[in-house]
Structures are given as C-alpha cells and as structure tokens.
Coordinates of C-alpha atoms in Angstrom, one line a residue:
M581 CA 92.1 93.1 74.2
F582 CA 94.6 95.9 74.0
C583 CA 96.7 96.8 77.1
Y584 CA 100.0 98.6 77.3
Q585 CA 99.8 100.1 80.8
C586 CA 102.7 98.1 82.3
E587 CA 106.3 97.8 81.5
Q588 CA 106.2 94.1 80.6
T589 CA 103.6 94.4 77.9
T590 CA 104.1 91.8 75.1
R591 CA 107.0 92.7 72.8
G592 CA 107.1 96.1 74.3
T593 CA 104.0 97.2 72.3
A594 CA 100.7 95.8 73.8
C595 CA 99.1 92.7 75.2
T596 CA 96.4 91.7 72.6
V597 CA 95.8 88.0 73.3
Q598 CA 96.4 87.7 77.1
G599 CA 98.0 90.0 79.5
A600 CA 101.6 89.4 80.6
C601 CA 100.1 89.7 84.1
G602 CA 97.7 86.8 83.4
K603 CA 94.7 89.1 82.7
T604 CA 92.2 87.5 80.3
P605 CA 90.6 89.4 77.4
D606 CA 87.3 89.3 79.3
T607 CA 88.8 90.8 82.4
A608 CA 90.6 93.4 80.3
A609 CA 87.3 94.5 78.7
L610 CA 85.6 94.7 82.1
Q611 CA 88.4 96.8 83.5
D612 CA 88.2 99.1 80.5
L613 CA 84.5 99.5 81.1
L614 CA 85.0 100.2 84.8
V615 CA 87.3 103.1 83.9
H616 CA 84.5 104.3 81.5
A617 CA 82.1 104.0 84.4
A618 CA 84.4 106.0 86.7
Q619 CA 84.4 108.7 84.0
A620 CA 80.6 108.6 83.9
I621 CA 80.4 109.1 87.7
S622 CA 83.1 111.9 87.5
Q623 CA 81.2 113.8 84.8
Y624 CA 78.3 114.3 87.2
A625 CA 80.4 114.5 90.4
H626 CA 82.7 117.2 88.9
R627 CA 79.7 119.4 88.0
L628 CA 78.0 118.8 91.3
G629 CA 81.2 119.7 93.1
K630 CA 81.3 123.1 91.4
M631 CA 77.8 123.6 92.8
G632 CA 79.2 122.9 96.3
I633 CA 77.7 119.3 96.4
R634 CA 80.1 116.5 97.2
R635 CA 79.2 112.9 97.6
K636 CA 81.8 110.9 99.6
D637 CA 80.5 107.7 98.2
A638 CA 81.2 108.9 94.6
D639 CA 84.7 110.2 95.6
A640 CA 85.5 106.8 97.2
F641 CA 84.1 104.8 94.3
V642 CA 86.2 106.7 91.7
L643 CA 89.4 105.9 93.7
D644 CA 88.4 102.3 94.1
A645 CA 87.5 101.8 90.5
L646 CA 90.8 103.3 89.2
F647 CA 92.8 101.3 91.8
T648 CA 91.0 98.1 90.8
T649 CA 92.3 98.4 87.2
V650 CA 95.9 98.9 88.2
T651 CA 98.2 96.0 87.1
N652 CA 97.9 92.8 89.2
V653 CA 94.9 93.9 91.4
N654 CA 91.6 92.4 90.3
F655 CA 91.3 89.4 87.9
D656 CA 87.8 88.3 88.9
P657 CA 85.1 88.9 86.3
A658 CA 82.4 88.4 88.9
R659 CA 83.8 91.0 91.3
L660 CA 84.2 93.4 88.3
E661 CA 80.6 92.9 87.3
T662 CA 79.4 93.8 90.8
L663 CA 81.5 97.0 90.7
L664 CA 80.0 97.9 87.3
R665 CA 76.4 97.4 88.6
A666 CA 77.3 99.6 91.6
A667 CA 78.8 102.2 89.3
A668 CA 75.6 102.4 87.2
G669 CA 73.4 102.8 90.3
L670 CA 75.7 105.5 91.7
R671 CA 75.8 107.3 88.4
D672 CA 72.0 107.3 88.3
E673 CA 71.8 108.9 91.7
L674 CA 74.2 111.6 90.7
R675 CA 72.4 112.2 87.4
A676 CA 69.1 112.7 89.4
L677 CA 70.9 115.2 91.7
H678 CA 72.3 117.0 88.7
A679 CA 68.9 117.1 86.9
E680 CA 67.3 118.9 89.8
R681 CA 69.7 121.8 89.3
C682 CA 70.6 121.7 85.6
P683 CA 68.6 120.5 82.6
D684 CA 71.7 119.7 80.5
T685 CA 71.9 116.1 79.3
L686 CA 75.5 114.8 79.4
T687 CA 76.9 112.6 76.7
G688 CA 79.9 110.2 76.4
P689 CA 80.5 107.9 79.4
A690 CA 77.7 109.6 81.3
A691 CA 75.1 108.2 78.9
W692 CA 76.3 104.6 79.4
V693 CA 73.5 102.0 79.9
P694 CA 74.9 98.8 81.4
A695 CA 74.2 95.6 79.5
A696 CA 71.9 93.1 81.1
D697 CA 74.4 90.3 81.6
L698 CA 78.1 89.7 81.9
D699 CA 78.7 88.9 78.3
G700 CA 77.0 92.1 77.4
L701 CA 79.2 94.1 79.7
I702 CA 82.3 92.4 78.2
A703 CA 81.1 93.5 74.7
Q704 CA 80.6 97.0 76.0
G705 CA 84.1 97.0 77.4
R706 CA 85.6 96.1 74.0
E707 CA 83.8 99.1 72.5
V708 CA 85.7 101.5 74.8
S709 CA 89.1 99.8 74.6
I710 CA 92.3 101.8 74.0
D711 CA 92.8 100.5 70.5
R712 CA 89.5 102.1 69.5
R713 CA 90.8 105.4 70.6
I714 CA 94.1 104.9 68.9
A715 CA 92.3 104.3 65.7
A716 CA 90.2 107.5 66.2
L717 CA 92.8 109.9 67.6
G718 CA 96.2 108.4 66.6
P719 CA 98.8 107.0 68.8
D720 CA 100.3 110.3 70.1
L721 CA 97.0 111.7 71.5
A722 CA 95.8 108.4 72.8
G723 CA 99.1 107.8 74.4
L724 CA 99.1 111.1 76.1
Q725 CA 95.6 110.4 77.4
E726 CA 96.8 107.2 78.8
L727 CA 99.8 108.9 80.4
V728 CA 97.3 111.0 82.3
M729 CA 95.1 108.1 83.0
Y730 CA 97.9 105.9 84.4
G731 CA 99.0 108.8 86.6
L732 CA 95.5 109.0 87.9
K733 CA 95.4 105.3 88.5
G734 CA 98.6 105.3 90.5
A735 CA 97.6 108.3 92.6
A736 CA 94.2 106.7 93.2
A737 CA 96.0 103.6 94.6
Y738 CA 98.1 105.8 97.0
A739 CA 94.9 107.8 98.0
C740 CA 93.2 104.5 98.8
H741 CA 96.0 103.5 101.1
A742 CA 95.7 106.9 102.9
R743 CA 91.9 106.6 103.2
L744 CA 92.3 103.3 105.0
L745 CA 94.1 105.3 107.7
G746 CA 91.5 108.0 107.8
R747 CA 93.3 110.6 105.6
E748 CA 91.5 112.2 102.6
D749 CA 91.9 115.4 100.6
E750 CA 88.8 116.9 99.0
G751 CA 91.1 118.6 96.5
V752 CA 92.4 115.3 95.3
H753 CA 88.9 114.0 94.7
A754 CA 87.9 117.1 92.9
F755 CA 90.9 117.0 90.6
M756 CA 90.5 113.3 89.9
E757 CA 86.9 113.9 88.8
E758 CA 87.9 117.0 86.8
A759 CA 90.7 115.1 85.0
L760 CA 88.5 112.1 84.2
T761 CA 85.8 114.5 82.9
A762 CA 88.4 116.2 80.7
L763 CA 89.5 112.9 79.2
A764 CA 85.9 112.0 78.5
E765 CA 84.7 115.3 77.1
D766 CA 87.5 117.6 75.9
T767 CA 88.8 117.7 72.3
P768 CA 92.3 116.3 72.9
T769 CA 95.4 118.3 71.9
V770 CA 99.1 117.6 72.7
E771 CA 99.4 120.9 74.6
A772 CA 96.3 120.4 76.7
L773 CA 97.2 116.8 77.6
L774 CA 100.7 117.7 78.6
E775 CA 99.4 120.4 80.8
L776 CA 96.9 117.9 82.3
S777 CA 99.8 115.5 82.8
L778 CA 101.7 118.0 84.9
R779 CA 98.6 118.9 86.9
T780 CA 98.3 115.2 87.6
G781 CA 101.8 115.3 88.8
A782 CA 101.0 118.2 91.1
M783 CA 98.1 116.2 92.5
S784 CA 100.3 113.2 92.9
V785 CA 102.7 115.2 95.1
S786 CA 99.7 116.0 97.3
V787 CA 98.7 112.4 97.5
L788 CA 102.2 111.2 98.3
A789 CA 102.3 113.8 101.1
L790 CA 98.9 112.7 102.3
L791 CA 99.9 109.0 102.5
D792 CA 103.2 109.9 104.2
G793 CA 101.2 111.8 106.8
A794 CA 98.8 108.9 107.1
N795 CA 101.5 106.3 107.7
T796 CA 103.6 108.4 110.1
G797 CA 100.5 109.7 111.9
A798 CA 99.3 106.2 112.5
Y799 CA 102.6 104.3 113.1
G800 CA 105.2 106.9 113.9
H801 CA 108.2 108.0 111.8
P802 CA 110.3 105.0 110.6
V803 CA 113.6 104.5 112.3
P804 CA 116.6 102.5 111.1
T805 CA 115.9 98.9 111.9
P806 CA 117.8 95.7 111.0
V807 CA 115.3 93.1 109.7
L808 CA 115.8 89.3 109.6
M809 CA 115.8 88.3 106.0
G810 CA 114.7 84.8 106.7
H811 CA 112.7 82.7 109.2
V812 CA 112.5 81.2 112.7
P813 CA 110.8 78.0 113.7
G814 CA 107.0 78.2 114.2
K815 CA 103.6 78.7 112.5
A816 CA 103.7 81.5 110.0
I817 CA 101.7 84.0 108.0
L818 CA 103.2 86.0 105.1
V819 CA 101.8 89.4 104.3
S820 CA 102.5 90.9 100.8
G821 CA 101.4 94.2 99.2
H822 CA 101.5 97.7 100.6
D823 CA 98.7 98.4 103.1
L824 CA 100.1 98.9 106.6
K825 CA 96.5 98.9 108.1
D826 CA 96.0 95.3 107.0
L827 CA 99.3 94.3 108.6
E828 CA 98.5 96.1 111.8
E829 CA 95.1 94.4 112.2
L830 CA 96.5 91.0 111.4
L831 CA 99.3 91.6 114.0
K832 CA 96.6 92.4 116.6
Q833 CA 94.6 89.3 115.8
T834 CA 97.6 87.0 115.9
E835 CA 99.1 88.3 119.1
G836 CA 99.4 85.4 121.6
T837 CA 98.5 82.7 119.0
G838 CA 102.0 81.4 118.5
I839 CA 101.9 82.5 114.9
N840 CA 104.9 84.5 113.5
V841 CA 104.2 87.1 110.9
Y842 CA 106.5 87.8 108.0
T843 CA 106.5 90.6 105.4
H844 CA 107.0 90.0 101.7
G845 CA 107.8 92.4 98.8
E846 CA 106.8 96.0 99.4
M847 CA 105.8 95.3 103.0
L848 CA 109.5 95.1 104.1
P849 CA 109.6 98.8 105.2
A850 CA 106.8 98.1 107.7
H851 CA 109.5 96.9 110.1
G852 CA 110.8 100.5 110.5
Y853 CA 107.5 101.9 111.9
P854 CA 107.6 102.1 115.8
A855 CA 103.9 101.1 116.2
L856 CA 104.4 98.0 114.0
K857 CA 107.8 96.9 115.1
K858 CA 106.6 96.7 118.7
Y859 CA 104.9 93.4 117.9
A860 CA 107.4 90.7 118.8
H861 CA 105.8 88.2 116.5
L862 CA 106.6 90.4 113.4
V863 CA 109.8 88.4 113.1
G864 CA 111.2 89.0 109.7
H865 CA 111.0 89.3 105.9
Y866 CA 110.6 86.3 103.6
G867 CA 111.4 86.3 99.9
G868 CA 112.0 89.1 97.4
A869 CA 110.0 91.2 94.9
W870 CA 106.5 90.4 93.7
Q871 CA 107.5 88.6 90.5
R872 CA 109.1 85.7 92.5
Q873 CA 106.0 85.0 94.5
R874 CA 104.9 81.8 92.8
G875 CA 108.0 79.9 93.8
E876 CA 108.4 81.7 97.1
F877 CA 104.8 81.3 98.2
D878 CA 104.8 77.6 97.2
A879 CA 107.8 77.1 99.5
F880 CA 106.3 79.1 102.4
P881 CA 104.9 76.7 105.0
G882 CA 102.0 78.9 106.2
A883 CA 99.1 81.1 105.1
I884 CA 99.6 84.1 102.7
L885 CA 97.7 87.4 102.7
M886 CA 97.7 89.7 99.6
T887 CA 96.7 93.2 100.7
T888 CA 97.1 95.2 97.5
N889 CA 98.3 94.9 93.9
C890 CA 101.1 92.4 93.0
I891 CA 99.1 89.2 93.0
Q892 CA 99.9 86.6 90.3
Q893 CA 97.9 83.5 89.4
P894 CA 98.3 81.2 92.5
A895 CA 100.2 78.0 91.9
P896 CA 98.3 74.8 93.0
G897 CA 100.7 74.2 95.9
Y898 CA 99.3 77.2 97.8
A899 CA 96.0 78.0 96.2
D900 CA 94.1 76.8 99.3
R901 CA 96.1 79.0 101.7
I902 CA 96.3 82.3 100.0
F903 CA 93.8 85.0 100.8
T904 CA 93.1 88.5 99.3
S905 CA 91.9 91.7 101.0
G906 CA 90.8 95.1 99.9
L907 CA 90.4 95.5 96.2
V908 CA 92.6 92.5 95.3
A909 CA 90.7 89.5 93.8
W910 CA 91.5 86.3 92.0
P911 CA 88.8 83.9 90.9
G912 CA 88.4 81.1 93.5
V913 CA 90.7 82.7 96.1
T914 CA 89.0 83.4 99.5
H915 CA 88.5 87.1 100.1
I916 CA 88.8 88.7 103.5
S917 CA 86.3 91.5 104.3
G918 CA 86.3 93.8 107.2
H919 CA 89.7 92.8 108.6
D920 CA 88.4 89.6 109.9
Y921 CA 91.5 87.3 109.5
A922 CA 90.1 84.2 111.2
P923 CA 90.3 82.2 108.0
V924 CA 94.0 83.2 107.5
I925 CA 94.8 82.3 111.1
A926 CA 93.1 79.0 110.8
A927 CA 95.0 78.2 107.6
A928 CA 98.3 79.1 109.3
L929 CA 97.6 76.9 112.3
E930 CA 96.8 73.9 110.0
A931 CA 100.0 74.4 107.9
E932 CA 103.3 72.9 108.9
G933 CA 105.1 76.1 109.7
F934 CA 108.9 76.4 109.7
T935 CA 110.7 73.6 111.5
G936 CA 114.2 75.1 111.2
E937 CA 115.9 78.4 111.4
S938 CA 117.5 80.3 108.5
P939 CA 120.9 82.0 108.6
D940 CA 120.9 85.3 110.5
R941 CA 121.1 87.8 107.6
R942 CA 119.9 91.3 108.2
H943 CA 118.9 94.3 106.1
T944 CA 118.3 97.7 107.6
V945 CA 115.1 99.6 106.7
G946 CA 113.8 102.9 108.0
F947 CA 115.8 105.6 106.3
H948 CA 112.7 107.8 106.0
H949 CA 113.1 111.5 105.3
D950 CA 112.7 112.1 109.0
A951 CA 115.7 109.8 109.8
V952 CA 117.9 111.1 107.0
L953 CA 117.2 114.8 107.7
G954 CA 118.0 114.1 111.3
V955 CA 121.6 113.7 110.2
A956 CA 121.5 116.4 107.6
G957 CA 124.2 118.4 109.2
P958 CA 126.9 115.6 109.0
V959 CA 125.7 114.8 105.5
I960 CA 126.1 118.4 104.3
E961 CA 129.5 118.6 105.9
A962 CA 130.5 115.3 104.2
V963 CA 129.5 116.7 100.8
K964 CA 131.3 120.0 101.4
S965 CA 134.5 118.2 102.5
G966 CA 134.3 115.9 99.5
A967 CA 133.9 112.7 101.5
I968 CA 130.5 112.2 99.8
R969 CA 130.7 113.1 96.1
H970 CA 127.3 111.9 94.8
F971 CA 123.9 110.5 95.6
T972 CA 122.2 108.0 93.3
L973 CA 118.6 106.9 93.7
I974 CA 118.2 103.4 92.4
G975 CA 114.7 102.2 92.9
G976 CA 111.1 101.9 91.7
C977 CA 109.4 98.7 90.6
D978 CA 111.0 95.4 90.0
G979 CA 110.1 92.9 87.3
A980 CA 111.2 89.7 85.7
E981 CA 113.5 90.7 82.8
T982 CA 117.2 90.0 83.0
A983 CA 117.7 93.6 81.8
R984 CA 116.9 94.7 85.4
N985 CA 120.3 93.3 86.4
Y986 CA 121.4 96.7 85.2
Y987 CA 120.3 98.2 88.5
T988 CA 122.4 95.7 90.5
D989 CA 125.4 96.3 88.3
M990 CA 125.0 100.1 88.6
A991 CA 124.9 99.9 92.5
V992 CA 128.1 97.8 92.5
A993 CA 129.9 100.0 90.0
L994 CA 129.2 103.3 91.7
P995 CA 132.4 104.8 93.3
Q996 CA 132.9 104.4 97.1
D997 CA 132.4 108.1 97.8
S998 CA 128.7 107.9 96.6
V999 CA 125.5 107.1 98.5
V1000 CA 122.8 104.9 97.1
L1001 CA 119.2 105.6 98.0
T1002 CA 116.7 102.9 97.2
L1003 CA 112.9 102.5 97.5
G1004 CA 110.1 100.4 96.1
C1005 CA 110.5 96.7 95.3
G1006 CA 113.3 97.8 93.0
K1007 CA 115.4 97.7 96.2
F1008 CA 115.6 93.9 95.9
R1009 CA 118.0 94.4 93.0
V1010 CA 120.5 96.1 95.3
I1011 CA 120.0 95.1 99.0
D1012 CA 122.0 91.9 98.7
Q1013 CA 125.1 93.9 97.9
D1014 CA 127.4 94.9 100.8
L1015 CA 128.2 98.5 99.8
G1016 CA 129.9 99.4 103.1
T1017 CA 129.9 102.9 104.6
V1018 CA 131.0 106.4 103.6
A1019 CA 131.6 109.3 106.0
G1020 CA 130.3 107.2 108.9
L1021 CA 127.0 106.5 107.1
P1022 CA 125.8 103.3 105.3
R1023 CA 126.3 103.7 101.6
L1024 CA 122.9 102.0 101.0
L1025 CA 119.9 103.8 102.5
D1026 CA 116.5 102.0 102.1
M1027 CA 113.9 104.8 102.1
G1028 CA 110.8 102.5 102.0
Q1029 CA 108.0 101.7 99.7
C1030 CA 107.4 103.1 96.2
N1031 CA 105.2 105.8 97.7
D1032 CA 108.2 106.9 99.8
A1033 CA 109.5 108.6 96.7
Y1034 CA 108.1 111.5 98.7
S1035 CA 110.9 110.9 101.2
A1036 CA 113.6 111.1 98.6
V1037 CA 112.0 114.3 97.2
K1038 CA 111.9 115.9 100.7
V1039 CA 115.6 115.0 101.3
A1040 CA 116.6 116.3 97.9
L1041 CA 114.7 119.6 98.4
A1042 CA 116.2 120.0 101.8
L1043 CA 119.7 119.5 100.5
A1044 CA 119.1 121.9 97.6
D1045 CA 117.9 124.5 100.1
A1046 CA 121.0 123.9 102.3
F1047 CA 123.4 124.4 99.5
G1048 CA 121.4 127.3 97.9
V1049 CA 121.0 125.6 94.6
G1050 CA 118.2 124.1 92.5
V1051 CA 117.4 120.4 92.8
N1052 CA 118.8 119.7 89.4
D1053 CA 122.2 121.3 90.5
L1054 CA 122.6 118.7 93.3
P1055 CA 125.1 115.9 93.0
L1056 CA 122.1 113.6 92.5
S1057 CA 121.2 111.1 89.8
L1058 CA 117.8 109.3 89.5
V1059 CA 118.0 105.9 87.9
I1060 CA 114.5 104.6 88.0
S1061 CA 112.9 101.2 87.2
W1062 CA 109.2 101.2 86.4
Y1063 CA 106.6 98.6 86.1
E1064 CA 103.0 99.8 86.7
Q1065 CA 100.8 102.9 87.2
K1066 CA 102.1 103.9 90.6
A1067 CA 105.4 104.5 89.0
V1068 CA 103.8 106.7 86.4
A1069 CA 102.2 108.8 89.2
V1070 CA 105.6 109.2 90.9
L1071 CA 107.2 110.1 87.5
L1072 CA 104.6 112.8 86.9
A1073 CA 105.1 114.1 90.4
L1074 CA 108.9 114.5 89.8
L1075 CA 108.2 116.2 86.5
H1076 CA 105.8 118.6 88.2
L1077 CA 108.6 119.4 90.7
G1078 CA 110.9 120.2 87.8
V1079 CA 113.3 117.3 88.3
K1080 CA 115.3 116.6 85.1
N1081 CA 117.7 114.1 83.8
I1082 CA 115.8 111.0 85.0
R1083 CA 117.0 107.7 83.6
L1084 CA 114.1 105.3 83.1
G1085 CA 114.1 101.6 82.3
P1086 CA 114.5 98.9 81.6
K1087 CA 112.5 100.1 78.6
L1088 CA 110.3 103.2 78.0
P1089 CA 106.5 103.0 78.2
A1090 CA 104.8 101.8 75.1
F1091 CA 102.2 104.5 75.4
V1092 CA 104.9 107.2 75.2
T1093 CA 105.3 107.4 71.4
P1094 CA 108.4 108.9 69.8
A1095 CA 106.7 112.2 69.3
V1096 CA 105.7 112.4 72.9
L1097 CA 109.1 111.2 74.1
K1098 CA 110.7 114.1 72.1
V1099 CA 108.6 116.6 74.0
L1100 CA 109.6 115.0 77.4
V1101 CA 113.3 114.9 76.4
D1102 CA 113.3 118.5 75.3
A1103 CA 111.6 119.7 78.5
Y1104 CA 113.0 117.3 81.1
N1105 CA 115.8 115.3 79.4
I1106 CA 114.1 112.0 80.3
M1107 CA 116.2 109.3 78.9
P1108 CA 116.3 105.5 78.7
I1109 CA 118.9 103.6 80.6
G1110 CA 122.0 102.6 78.6
T1111 CA 124.9 100.5 79.7
V1112 CA 126.2 100.9 83.2
Q1113 CA 129.6 102.3 82.1
D1114 CA 128.1 104.7 79.5
D1115 CA 125.6 106.0 82.1
L1116 CA 128.3 106.3 84.8
K1117 CA 130.4 108.3 82.3
A1118 CA 127.4 110.6 81.5
M1119 CA 126.8 111.1 85.2
G1120 CA 130.5 112.0 85.8
L1121 CA 131.1 109.0 87.9
A1122 CA 133.1 106.7 85.7
A1123 CA 136.3 105.3 87.2

C-alpha cells in the first residue's frame, strides 16, 4: 500500500505497511480502486452532461465513492466490494447511453473490467495505487494530482452532508466529474494542475455555502448556547461524526424513552441549532476530539453512533454497543440503514447508563456568521477604537501528536486585546482555556464544525468590506491544523478566495513536495507553523 492523504502518515512520508488510521493494505487497495471506478463513471457522466444528459444516480455515486475513501470512514472490504460491483454496473449503463450518441471508445479507468472475486479486485487496486503514478510521473506531478483529488474528496464529503438535507447543486456534480475526468485523461502539467486546484477551491466554496444553507435551512441559524461538558444520571446514547440529520432522527426516536443523548467530537456545535436544541434530552457533550475515542467510548456507559468519518478500531469494551450509519463501516460493527435506530436504542436501554452527575462545566457554541455579524457594529467600533487589536483563527482538525499543543499555547499566549475564533475538532485544543472577554465580547468564539470555515470567511469578508480593505489587510491571522481531506478542501477554498499568509501544521502535507510548496509560498505565502513566540512576533503580536 501507499497512502499519504492524512497528516499522521507514517514518518511524515507515507503509510506503506498499515495505515496510521488502522487501514489494512487490502482495504487501501480497494479504496484506490474505488477512486479509479469513480473516475470511470465520471468519464462517461462528464461527456453525457455536456450533451444535456444527467444521471442523478451517477452524481450521487461519485460523491459517495469519494467520501467513502476519506480517512477514517470505511474499513470494511466486504462493503467496498459491494460498492465496486455497483460502480461497474453503473459505468456499463452510462457507457451504453454514451454509445447511442457517440462511437468513441474511452480508455483509462473507463475501460476497467472488474475482477471476478475480492482477491482479484485487491490486485487491481494495487495496480492503480499512488506509488505507481509517482514512479511514472514523478513526485511533483503526482502530488499535485493528489492535492486536487483530496480537495475533491473533502468537498464530496460536505456535499454528501448537504444532500442528506435535500440540498444539491448540479454545478458541483458537473465539476466533480470534469475534474475526475481531467485527472484520468489529461497529460499532467504543473500549470494545469495548479489551475485545477484553484477551480477545486472555487467549487469547495460553493459546497461550503450549500451545506451552510442546508444546515440553517433545516435547523435555523445557530445561536450562542452554553453546553454542559459532562453528563447527568440516566441511560445514554453518544453521537459522533458530523451529520446533523442522523442526530435529528435519533432525537425524534428517543424522545420519551428516558434516554439522554450526548454529542461527541464535531457534533458539539449541534447544540446551537434551534431545531435541535429544543429537544430536552439532548443534554450535553461528552469527551473531546476523535482521536481520544477509544478511551472515551470505553468509559461511556451507553450506546454509541458513528455518523460520518472519524471512526477508529473499536476496543473490545464497547465493540458490541457501537453502531455505524451512512458511509461509515468497520468489519463486524452493526450498521444502521434508513435511520432506523431501534438497535441503538435497545443497546442503550441494556447498558448501565450514568449513575452520577459530572461537575457543571459549560462551553458556549453557536457563534455562527449570522450571530457574529449580528454584532458587527460593536465589533467594528471596538476595532476602530483599538479595544480589539487582532483576530486569530485557531482551528481545523485535531490529532494525536504532542506538537498540536502548539495551538493551545498559541491561544493562551495571544494578547488580551485579541479575539480567538475556533472551529472544527481543533477547537478541543483551546476550549478548556478561560480567555475572558474583550470589548464586552467573549475572547473565544466557537464558530462550529470544520465546514463552518464558511462562517469565518463570511465574517472576514464582511469586516473587509466594512473597513474598505482587502481580506489580507485585516488584522486577522489564520493558524490552521489539518488532518484529512476536508481540511484540504477548506484550504483550497481559502486559496481560491485569495487568502494569504496561512500558517499550517503541525506539519505540511507529504504530497506537497518542496517544488510544489515553493509555488504555494510564492503565490500565497503559505507557511508551516514555527514556535509560538516566533509566530507571534511575525504576526506583530509578541509581548
């Protein structure tokens, strides 16, 4: 296997024996083949789309296939084989439609013939692995191809979240299939791939806006809400991941059962949405970021539902009371289909539940762009008066390395006349800190999930407009932690918007080679994080 799509790849180069996430070589090969199959479908769907023919099932499958291969989503070879068989059947239908209108025979992924058994599919996956392309194209071109691919994967994940709430964008589907076709067919050049990266960023902005509209359209605009960071006595279900629809349906089905529902990880911002916070049995948040789940889930005395990416290999202590939904899969774990959570509810009722009460510690969520822009006037006046000197976005993905303590240390070291914005599970590096207030506002504003980077962008653009300056002229610094492909989509979105001077860590992506990094540094001044004091000095914020 060869995988370097996440930040924690082995030795910062690539996982070649087993994934740091727990992915086996066989699963890695099947995921590589599924991406290949998505390209096969896209080659036909792209051409048919230009003829005015769109197949919604093809559009949906491409999104699902890409999201399935995001880090910590699907680890189940049997499920992956089912998807690959479905991909081949769908590709054949599209090929027949295309043949009715055009005699051209497509090559590359479009010509893939699936092997007869699972071992054969695994062997085919190894033939289309990234290291084969690195050998053929060199690390720079292959790395740029993967930069585009990971942006597509991250955007596909967000588009899947939006689709669950009934929001889709035909333009997003068309670009996804165009980009996958380009990666499969075009002769790669640095210039063309950089252009495609920025176009992927533009599409990512559209997807982030789409998901923002889907979430707020379904559940209302988030409002600042204190959340219990602990537990109360009673039976319990823990919901982790990102999909608000799963949480809503579970809340409906558990109402009146005596079961309390808790969020975990990136589900914390759900408490700010009016249509979700109305459920009295959504009582609090348990635990921290995704990488702590094995210990936290083991100690949780109830059932656990994993709704999207972030799953790790379940520990024996909770393997019989964890469930997956959507595209998430782990071999041997019960999967929930169609939002029927009866097995989850039964497991929660059988479990002990909490017998005591935790200390009453609260964290306030809900500083969505609607809430922040609602007090834009006082914020602008505070900046003009000098009461607020700087805004620093500290957020993104969390992970296990001790180097991520940098983000905690940065939040603590920032001067008292600065505001800290946070989002994503990277927030768990800073939300335990009491940063106080400035100009009558909390110094720490939790803007939501990783996809709520859109909220931060809207706030930044609104402030830039109010001050009559460009976004890069604002007293704003972005100090971003990344882990997986959603973060790549957000990064490309920021680059498309022209945002510069982003500090990225704890280390730079392995697929961004020195030559590619130079291009990004020259154009956008992207830089790795350094020491807290050196970075504060460079930001003009040193004491």
